[in-house]
């Protein structure tokens, strides 16, 4: 049922995934659904809704990540990080969250799905120091652009990007960006079966 739904949704995008990658996404939804009952990881309760609101909503970002090292701050149950790690097996993802129960879930997902390119980390973002040079900081429903830049600025240098997954285009947030940060690009995302606006906002350091 979920596999068929995923195949139908993917057919409405330009994203090509192998059979194994599709199986991993289905398995991830099944794990999320199972753990959600005890851990309350997401307010989305039905697996078929998770497939649209979480999987596809994260997956549409994959074509826009050119680098090889990213950190997903405030990843929660691994969104978008787990989904992107499945779609981009040659790219490394640090999944950062301050809550132990979420990180335990991420460790389980990593183990069960055999994901070698995922590093779950329990930490506050302000306290975390990456051991590798990062191409970008990812954030989905984590904070305002201003907070994202304030809290995550130490994670990247001038060649790195702040990449925020947003709903409605955040005009007001962009007008109040701190000094030293510039708006680079907005990408309008199309999520199959999702009747809502989605934008990818890319910022960099001046």
CSV table of C-alpha atoms in Angstrom, one decimal:
chain,number,residue,atom,x,y,z
A,1,UNK,CA,0.0,0.0,0.0
A,2,UNK,CA,2.7,2.5,1.0
A,3,UNK,CA,5.0,1.3,-1.7
A,4,UNK,CA,2.3,1.8,-4.3
A,5,UNK,CA,1.6,5.3,-3.0
A,6,UNK,CA,5.3,6.2,-3.1
A,7,UNK,CA,5.6,5.0,-6.7
A,8,UNK,CA,2.6,7.1,-7.7
A,9,UNK,CA,3.9,10.2,-6.0
A,10,UNK,CA,7.4,9.8,-7.4
A,11,UNK,CA,6.0,9.5,-10.9
A,12,UNK,CA,4.8,13.1,-10.5
A,13,UNK,CA,8.4,14.4,-9.9
A,14,UNK,CA,11.7,14.2,-11.7
A,15,UNK,CA,13.3,12.3,-8.8
A,16,UNK,CA,14.5,8.8,-9.7
A,17,UNK,CA,15.1,6.3,-6.9
A,18,UNK,CA,16.2,2.7,-6.9
A,19,UNK,CA,13.9,0.0,-5.6
A,20,UNK,CA,16.1,-0.3,-2.5
A,21,UNK,CA,15.8,3.5,-1.9
A,22,UNK,CA,12.0,3.3,-2.2
A,23,UNK,CA,12.0,0.3,0.2
A,24,UNK,CA,14.1,2.3,2.7
A,25,UNK,CA,11.6,5.2,2.6
A,26,UNK,CA,8.7,2.9,3.1
A,27,UNK,CA,10.5,1.2,6.0
A,28,UNK,CA,11.3,4.6,7.5
A,29,UNK,CA,7.6,5.5,7.4
A,30,UNK,CA,6.7,2.2,9.1
A,31,UNK,CA,9.3,2.8,11.9
A,32,UNK,CA,8.1,6.4,12.3
A,33,UNK,CA,4.5,5.2,12.6
A,34,UNK,CA,5.4,2.5,15.1
A,35,UNK,CA,7.6,4.7,17.3
A,36,UNK,CA,5.2,7.6,17.1
A,37,UNK,CA,2.7,5.9,19.2
A,38,UNK,CA,5.0,5.8,22.2
A,39,UNK,CA,7.4,8.7,21.5
A,40,UNK,CA,5.1,11.3,19.9
A,41,UNK,CA,7.6,12.1,17.2
A,42,UNK,CA,5.2,13.8,14.8
A,43,UNK,CA,1.7,15.2,14.9
A,44,UNK,CA,1.0,13.5,11.6
A,45,UNK,CA,-0.6,10.2,12.6
A,46,UNK,CA,-1.4,8.3,9.4
A,47,UNK,CA,1.4,6.6,7.4
A,48,UNK,CA,-0.2,7.7,4.1
A,49,UNK,CA,-0.2,11.3,5.3
A,50,UNK,CA,3.5,10.9,6.4
A,51,UNK,CA,4.3,9.8,2.9
A,52,UNK,CA,3.1,13.2,1.5
A,53,UNK,CA,3.7,15.6,4.3
A,54,UNK,CA,7.1,14.3,5.5
A,55,UNK,CA,8.7,12.0,2.8
A,56,UNK,CA,7.8,13.9,-0.4
A,57,UNK,CA,8.1,17.3,1.4
A,58,UNK,CA,11.7,16.4,2.2
A,59,UNK,CA,12.5,14.6,-1.0
A,60,UNK,CA,11.9,17.5,-3.3
A,61,UNK,CA,14.9,19.2,-1.7
A,62,UNK,CA,17.3,16.5,-2.9
A,63,UNK,CA,18.0,17.9,-6.4
A,64,UNK,CA,19.1,21.3,-4.8
A,65,UNK,CA,22.0,20.0,-2.6
A,66,UNK,CA,25.2,20.0,-4.6
A,67,UNK,CA,27.7,19.5,-1.7
A,68,UNK,CA,28.7,16.4,0.3
A,69,UNK,CA,28.5,17.4,4.0
A,70,UNK,CA,25.3,18.8,5.5
A,71,UNK,CA,23.9,19.2,9.0
A,72,UNK,CA,20.2,19.0,9.7
A,73,UNK,CA,19.5,21.1,12.8
A,74,UNK,CA,16.5,20.4,14.9
A,75,UNK,CA,16.0,17.3,12.8
A,76,UNK,CA,13.3,15.9,15.0
A,77,UNK,CA,12.5,12.3,13.8
A,78,UNK,CA,14.9,12.9,10.9
A,79,UNK,CA,13.2,15.3,8.6
A,80,UNK,CA,14.5,16.2,6.1
A,81,UNK,CA,17.8,14.5,7.0
A,82,UNK,CA,16.9,10.8,6.9
A,83,UNK,CA,14.9,11.2,3.7
A,84,UNK,CA,17.7,13.1,2.0
A,85,UNK,CA,20.3,10.6,3.2
A,86,UNK,CA,18.3,7.8,1.5
A,87,UNK,CA,18.0,9.8,-1.7
A,88,UNK,CA,21.6,11.0,-1.7
A,89,UNK,CA,23.7,8.0,-0.5
A,90,UNK,CA,27.0,9.7,-1.4
A,91,UNK,CA,26.3,12.8,0.8
A,92,UNK,CA,27.0,12.8,4.5
A,93,UNK,CA,24.3,14.1,6.9
A,94,UNK,CA,24.7,15.0,10.6
A,95,UNK,CA,21.3,14.9,12.3
A,96,UNK,CA,21.2,17.2,15.3
A,97,UNK,CA,18.6,17.2,18.0
A,98,UNK,CA,18.6,18.1,21.6
A,99,UNK,CA,16.0,15.5,22.7
A,100,UNK,CA,17.3,12.0,23.6
A,101,UNK,CA,14.2,10.1,22.5
A,102,UNK,CA,14.5,11.5,19.0
A,103,UNK,CA,18.2,10.7,18.7
A,104,UNK,CA,17.4,7.1,20.0
A,105,UNK,CA,14.9,6.8,17.2
A,106,UNK,CA,17.4,8.1,14.7
A,107,UNK,CA,20.0,5.5,15.8
A,108,UNK,CA,17.4,2.8,15.4
A,109,UNK,CA,16.5,4.0,11.9
A,110,UNK,CA,20.2,4.2,10.9
A,111,UNK,CA,20.7,0.6,12.1
A,112,UNK,CA,17.6,-0.9,10.6
A,113,UNK,CA,17.9,0.8,7.2
A,114,UNK,CA,21.7,0.3,7.1
A,115,UNK,CA,22.4,4.0,6.5
A,116,UNK,CA,26.2,4.6,6.4
A,117,UNK,CA,25.9,8.3,5.6
A,118,UNK,CA,24.0,9.4,8.7
A,119,UNK,CA,25.4,10.6,12.1
A,120,UNK,CA,22.8,11.2,14.7
A,121,UNK,CA,24.0,13.7,17.4
A,122,UNK,CA,22.3,14.8,20.6
A,123,UNK,CA,23.3,18.4,21.3
A,124,UNK,CA,22.0,21.9,21.4
A,125,UNK,CA,23.0,23.5,18.2
A,126,UNK,CA,24.9,26.4,19.9
A,127,UNK,CA,27.1,23.8,21.6
A,128,UNK,CA,27.9,21.6,18.6
A,129,UNK,CA,31.2,21.9,16.7
A,130,UNK,CA,31.4,20.0,13.4
A,131,UNK,CA,34.6,18.0,12.8
A,132,UNK,CA,34.3,18.4,9.0
A,133,UNK,CA,33.8,21.4,6.8
A,134,UNK,CA,30.1,21.6,6.1
A,135,UNK,CA,28.6,22.6,2.7
A,136,UNK,CA,25.3,23.7,4.4
A,137,UNK,CA,23.0,23.9,7.3
A,138,UNK,CA,19.5,22.5,6.7
A,139,UNK,CA,16.5,23.5,8.7
A,140,UNK,CA,12.8,22.4,8.3
A,141,UNK,CA,10.3,24.1,10.5
A,142,UNK,CA,13.1,24.7,13.1
A,143,UNK,CA,13.2,28.4,13.6
A,144,UNK,CA,12.9,31.8,12.0
A,145,UNK,CA,15.7,32.7,9.4
A,146,UNK,CA,17.1,35.1,11.9
A,147,UNK,CA,17.3,32.5,14.7
A,148,UNK,CA,18.7,30.0,12.3
A,149,UNK,CA,21.5,32.3,11.2
A,150,UNK,CA,22.2,33.4,14.9
A,151,UNK,CA,22.4,29.8,16.2
A,152,UNK,CA,24.1,28.1,13.3
A,153,UNK,CA,26.6,30.7,12.0
A,154,UNK,CA,29.5,28.9,13.7
A,155,UNK,CA,28.7,25.7,11.7
A,156,UNK,CA,29.7,27.1,8.3
A,157,UNK,CA,32.3,29.4,6.7
A,158,UNK,CA,31.8,31.8,3.8
A,159,UNK,CA,31.5,28.9,1.3
A,160,UNK,CA,28.7,27.2,3.2
A,161,UNK,CA,25.0,27.9,2.8
A,162,UNK,CA,22.0,28.3,5.2
A,163,UNK,CA,19.2,26.2,3.5
A,164,UNK,CA,15.7,26.7,5.1
A,165,UNK,CA,12.6,24.7,4.1
A,166,UNK,CA,9.7,27.1,4.4
A,167,UNK,CA,6.0,27.2,3.6
A,168,UNK,CA,4.8,30.6,2.4
A,169,UNK,CA,7.6,32.8,1.1
A,170,UNK,CA,9.1,34.5,4.3
A,171,UNK,CA,9.2,38.1,3.1
A,172,UNK,CA,9.3,39.7,6.6
A,173,UNK,CA,12.0,37.3,7.8
A,174,UNK,CA,14.2,38.1,4.8
A,175,UNK,CA,13.8,41.9,5.5
A,176,UNK,CA,15.2,41.4,9.0
A,177,UNK,CA,18.2,39.3,8.2
A,178,UNK,CA,21.2,40.2,10.4
A,179,UNK,CA,24.2,42.1,9.0
A,180,UNK,CA,26.7,39.8,7.3
A,181,UNK,CA,24.1,37.5,5.8
A,182,UNK,CA,22.7,37.7,2.3
A,183,UNK,CA,19.7,36.2,0.5
A,184,UNK,CA,21.0,34.2,-2.4
A,185,UNK,CA,18.1,32.3,-3.9
A,186,UNK,CA,14.5,31.1,-3.5
A,187,UNK,CA,13.4,27.9,-5.1
A,188,UNK,CA,9.7,27.1,-5.4
A,189,UNK,CA,9.1,23.5,-4.6
A,190,UNK,CA,6.3,21.4,-5.9
A,191,UNK,CA,5.2,18.6,-3.6
A,192,UNK,CA,2.7,16.1,-5.2
A,193,UNK,CA,-0.7,15.9,-3.5
A,194,UNK,CA,0.3,18.7,-1.0
A,195,UNK,CA,-2.1,21.7,-1.3
A,196,UNK,CA,0.3,24.2,0.3
A,197,UNK,CA,3.1,26.5,-0.7
A,198,UNK,CA,6.7,25.3,-0.3
A,199,UNK,CA,9.9,27.3,-0.7
A,200,UNK,CA,13.6,26.6,-0.3
A,201,UNK,CA,15.4,29.7,0.9
A,202,UNK,CA,19.2,29.8,0.5
A,203,UNK,CA,21.3,32.3,2.4
A,204,UNK,CA,25.1,32.8,2.6
A,205,UNK,CA,27.6,34.9,4.6
A,206,UNK,CA,28.7,38.2,3.1
